[in-house]
Amino acid sequence: MLIPRPYTTLPHRARALLPAALLAGLLVPLAAAPAVAEEHWQELHEAVREERIVALPELLDWLEARYAGQVLEVELERDDGRLVYEIEMLGPQGQKVEFEFDAESGELVGMEGVRIDAMRRKEAP
């Protein structure tokens, strides 16, 4: 799902709606089975509410504080039995980098791309 502007430049109301919009985008492949899609959406919503998985805005805030770039796509997938967020960013030099986070802990578990160091913010925490 493409987001036309960096996450932080969105108006507060749009920023508040972004996680729901991204979650809806994650469920598009399930559109062929509406009952299944509704069940999965409810399960994901409940998992975030019960803090069994990290809410997407927390990860986006973490990335924004440490890396310069624009979010291009977010996916929530099951990888080797665990849920992972895959967040693809476009860096200031046009590089595409994918960050992979464990959805339960929020831990960064992988990065793929070129010139990742060029995206690091100098004032990062």
Short mmCIF file of C-alpha atoms in Angstrom, two decimals:
data_model
loop_
_atom_site.label_atom_id
_atom_site.label_comp_id
_atom_site.label_asym_id
_atom_site.label_seq_id
_atom_site.Cartn_x
_atom_site.Cartn_y
_atom_site.Cartn_z
CA MET A 1 0.00 0.00 0.00
CA LEU A 2 1.52 3.33 -0.99
CA ILE A 3 1.47 6.23 1.39
CA PRO A 4 2.01 9.46 -0.56
CA ARG A 5 3.75 11.42 2.21
CA PRO A 6 6.03 10.58 5.07
CA TYR A 7 4.02 9.27 8.00
CA THR A 8 4.89 12.20 10.25
CA THR A 9 3.71 14.86 7.81
CA LEU A 10 0.19 13.52 7.78
CA PRO A 11 -2.40 15.57 9.65
CA HIS A 12 -3.16 14.22 13.13
CA ARG A 13 -6.57 12.84 12.11
CA ALA A 14 -5.15 11.08 9.05
CA ARG A 15 -2.26 9.75 11.15
CA ALA A 16 -4.76 8.30 13.63
CA LEU A 17 -6.59 6.53 10.79
CA LEU A 18 -3.42 5.26 9.09
CA PRO A 19 -3.07 2.04 11.15
CA ALA A 20 -6.64 1.04 10.34
CA ALA A 21 -6.11 1.81 6.66
CA LEU A 22 -2.89 -0.19 6.59
CA LEU A 23 -4.54 -3.08 8.40
CA ALA A 24 -7.37 -3.00 5.88
CA GLY A 25 -4.76 -3.10 3.10
CA LEU A 26 -3.18 -6.15 4.67
CA LEU A 27 -6.47 -7.99 4.36
CA VAL A 28 -7.08 -7.30 0.65
CA PRO A 29 -5.93 -10.79 -0.39
CA LEU A 30 -8.69 -12.19 1.80
CA ALA A 31 -11.40 -10.24 -0.03
CA ALA A 32 -12.46 -13.38 -1.90
CA ALA A 33 -13.65 -14.82 1.39
CA PRO A 34 -15.40 -11.96 3.27
CA ALA A 35 -16.24 -14.05 6.33
CA VAL A 36 -12.61 -15.15 6.67
CA ALA A 37 -11.38 -11.57 6.17
CA GLU A 38 -13.71 -10.30 8.89
CA GLU A 39 -12.54 -13.01 11.27
CA HIS A 40 -8.86 -12.25 10.61
CA TRP A 41 -9.40 -8.51 11.04
CA GLN A 42 -11.10 -9.09 14.38
CA GLU A 43 -8.30 -11.40 15.53
CA LEU A 44 -5.64 -8.83 14.60
CA HIS A 45 -7.54 -6.00 16.26
CA GLU A 46 -7.94 -8.06 19.42
CA ALA A 47 -4.24 -9.05 19.41
CA VAL A 48 -3.19 -5.39 19.25
CA ARG A 49 -5.73 -4.36 21.90
CA GLU A 50 -4.53 -7.13 24.22
CA GLU A 51 -0.91 -6.19 23.47
CA ARG A 52 -0.11 -9.63 22.09
CA ILE A 53 1.29 -7.87 19.03
CA VAL A 54 2.82 -4.41 18.77
CA ALA A 55 0.66 -1.67 17.29
CA LEU A 56 1.93 -0.50 13.92
CA PRO A 57 2.27 3.20 14.91
CA GLU A 58 4.89 2.23 17.52
CA LEU A 59 7.05 0.65 14.83
CA LEU A 60 6.56 3.55 12.44
CA ASP A 61 7.57 6.00 15.18
CA TRP A 62 10.65 3.90 15.96
CA LEU A 63 11.66 3.87 12.27
CA GLU A 64 11.04 7.58 11.86
CA ALA A 65 13.30 8.38 14.81
CA ARG A 66 16.18 6.34 13.37
CA TYR A 67 15.87 6.34 9.57
CA ALA A 68 15.11 9.00 6.97
CA GLY A 69 12.66 7.89 4.33
CA GLN A 70 9.09 7.40 3.28
CA VAL A 71 7.01 4.32 4.03
CA LEU A 72 5.97 2.62 0.80
CA GLU A 73 4.35 -0.58 2.00
CA VAL A 74 3.48 -2.45 5.18
CA GLU A 75 2.69 -6.14 5.40
CA LEU A 76 1.88 -8.37 8.34
CA GLU A 77 2.85 -11.92 7.49
CA ARG A 78 3.47 -15.23 9.14
CA ASP A 79 7.13 -16.24 8.67
CA ASP A 80 8.41 -19.52 10.11
CA GLY A 81 5.44 -19.66 12.47
CA ARG A 82 5.73 -16.13 13.83
CA LEU A 83 3.99 -12.90 12.85
CA VAL A 84 6.28 -10.27 11.34
CA TYR A 85 5.74 -6.76 10.09
CA GLU A 86 7.56 -6.00 6.86
CA ILE A 87 7.90 -2.27 6.33
CA GLU A 88 9.37 -1.08 3.05
CA MET A 89 10.82 2.43 2.95
CA LEU A 90 12.14 4.64 0.19
CA GLY A 91 15.34 6.38 1.29
CA PRO A 92 16.53 9.88 0.41
CA GLN A 93 18.86 8.48 -2.29
CA GLY A 94 16.06 6.46 -3.89
CA GLN A 95 17.03 3.23 -2.16
CA LYS A 96 14.36 0.76 -1.12
CA VAL A 97 14.90 -0.90 2.23
CA GLU A 98 12.73 -3.49 3.93
CA PHE A 99 12.69 -3.63 7.71
CA GLU A 100 11.34 -6.76 9.37
CA PHE A 101 9.98 -6.63 12.93
CA ASP A 102 8.78 -9.43 15.18
CA ALA A 103 5.11 -8.48 15.66
CA GLU A 104 4.96 -9.81 19.22
CA SER A 105 8.06 -8.14 20.65
CA GLY A 106 8.52 -5.24 18.24
CA GLU A 107 12.17 -6.27 17.86
CA LEU A 108 13.89 -5.45 14.57
CA VAL A 109 14.87 -8.88 13.24
CA GLY A 110 16.15 -8.01 9.79
CA MET A 111 16.88 -5.42 7.13
CA GLU A 112 17.35 -5.83 3.41
CA GLY A 113 18.43 -3.22 0.92
CA VAL A 114 21.28 -1.07 -0.25
CA ARG A 115 22.83 2.04 1.32
CA ILE A 116 20.93 1.49 4.58
CA ASP A 117 23.57 3.45 6.49
CA ALA A 118 22.80 6.50 4.32
CA MET A 119 19.26 6.44 5.74
CA ARG A 120 20.35 6.48 9.40
CA ARG A 121 19.55 9.69 11.20
CA LYS A 122 22.56 11.23 12.89
CA GLU A 123 20.50 12.29 15.91
CA ALA A 124 18.92 8.83 16.33
CA PRO A 125 18.32 7.70 19.91
#
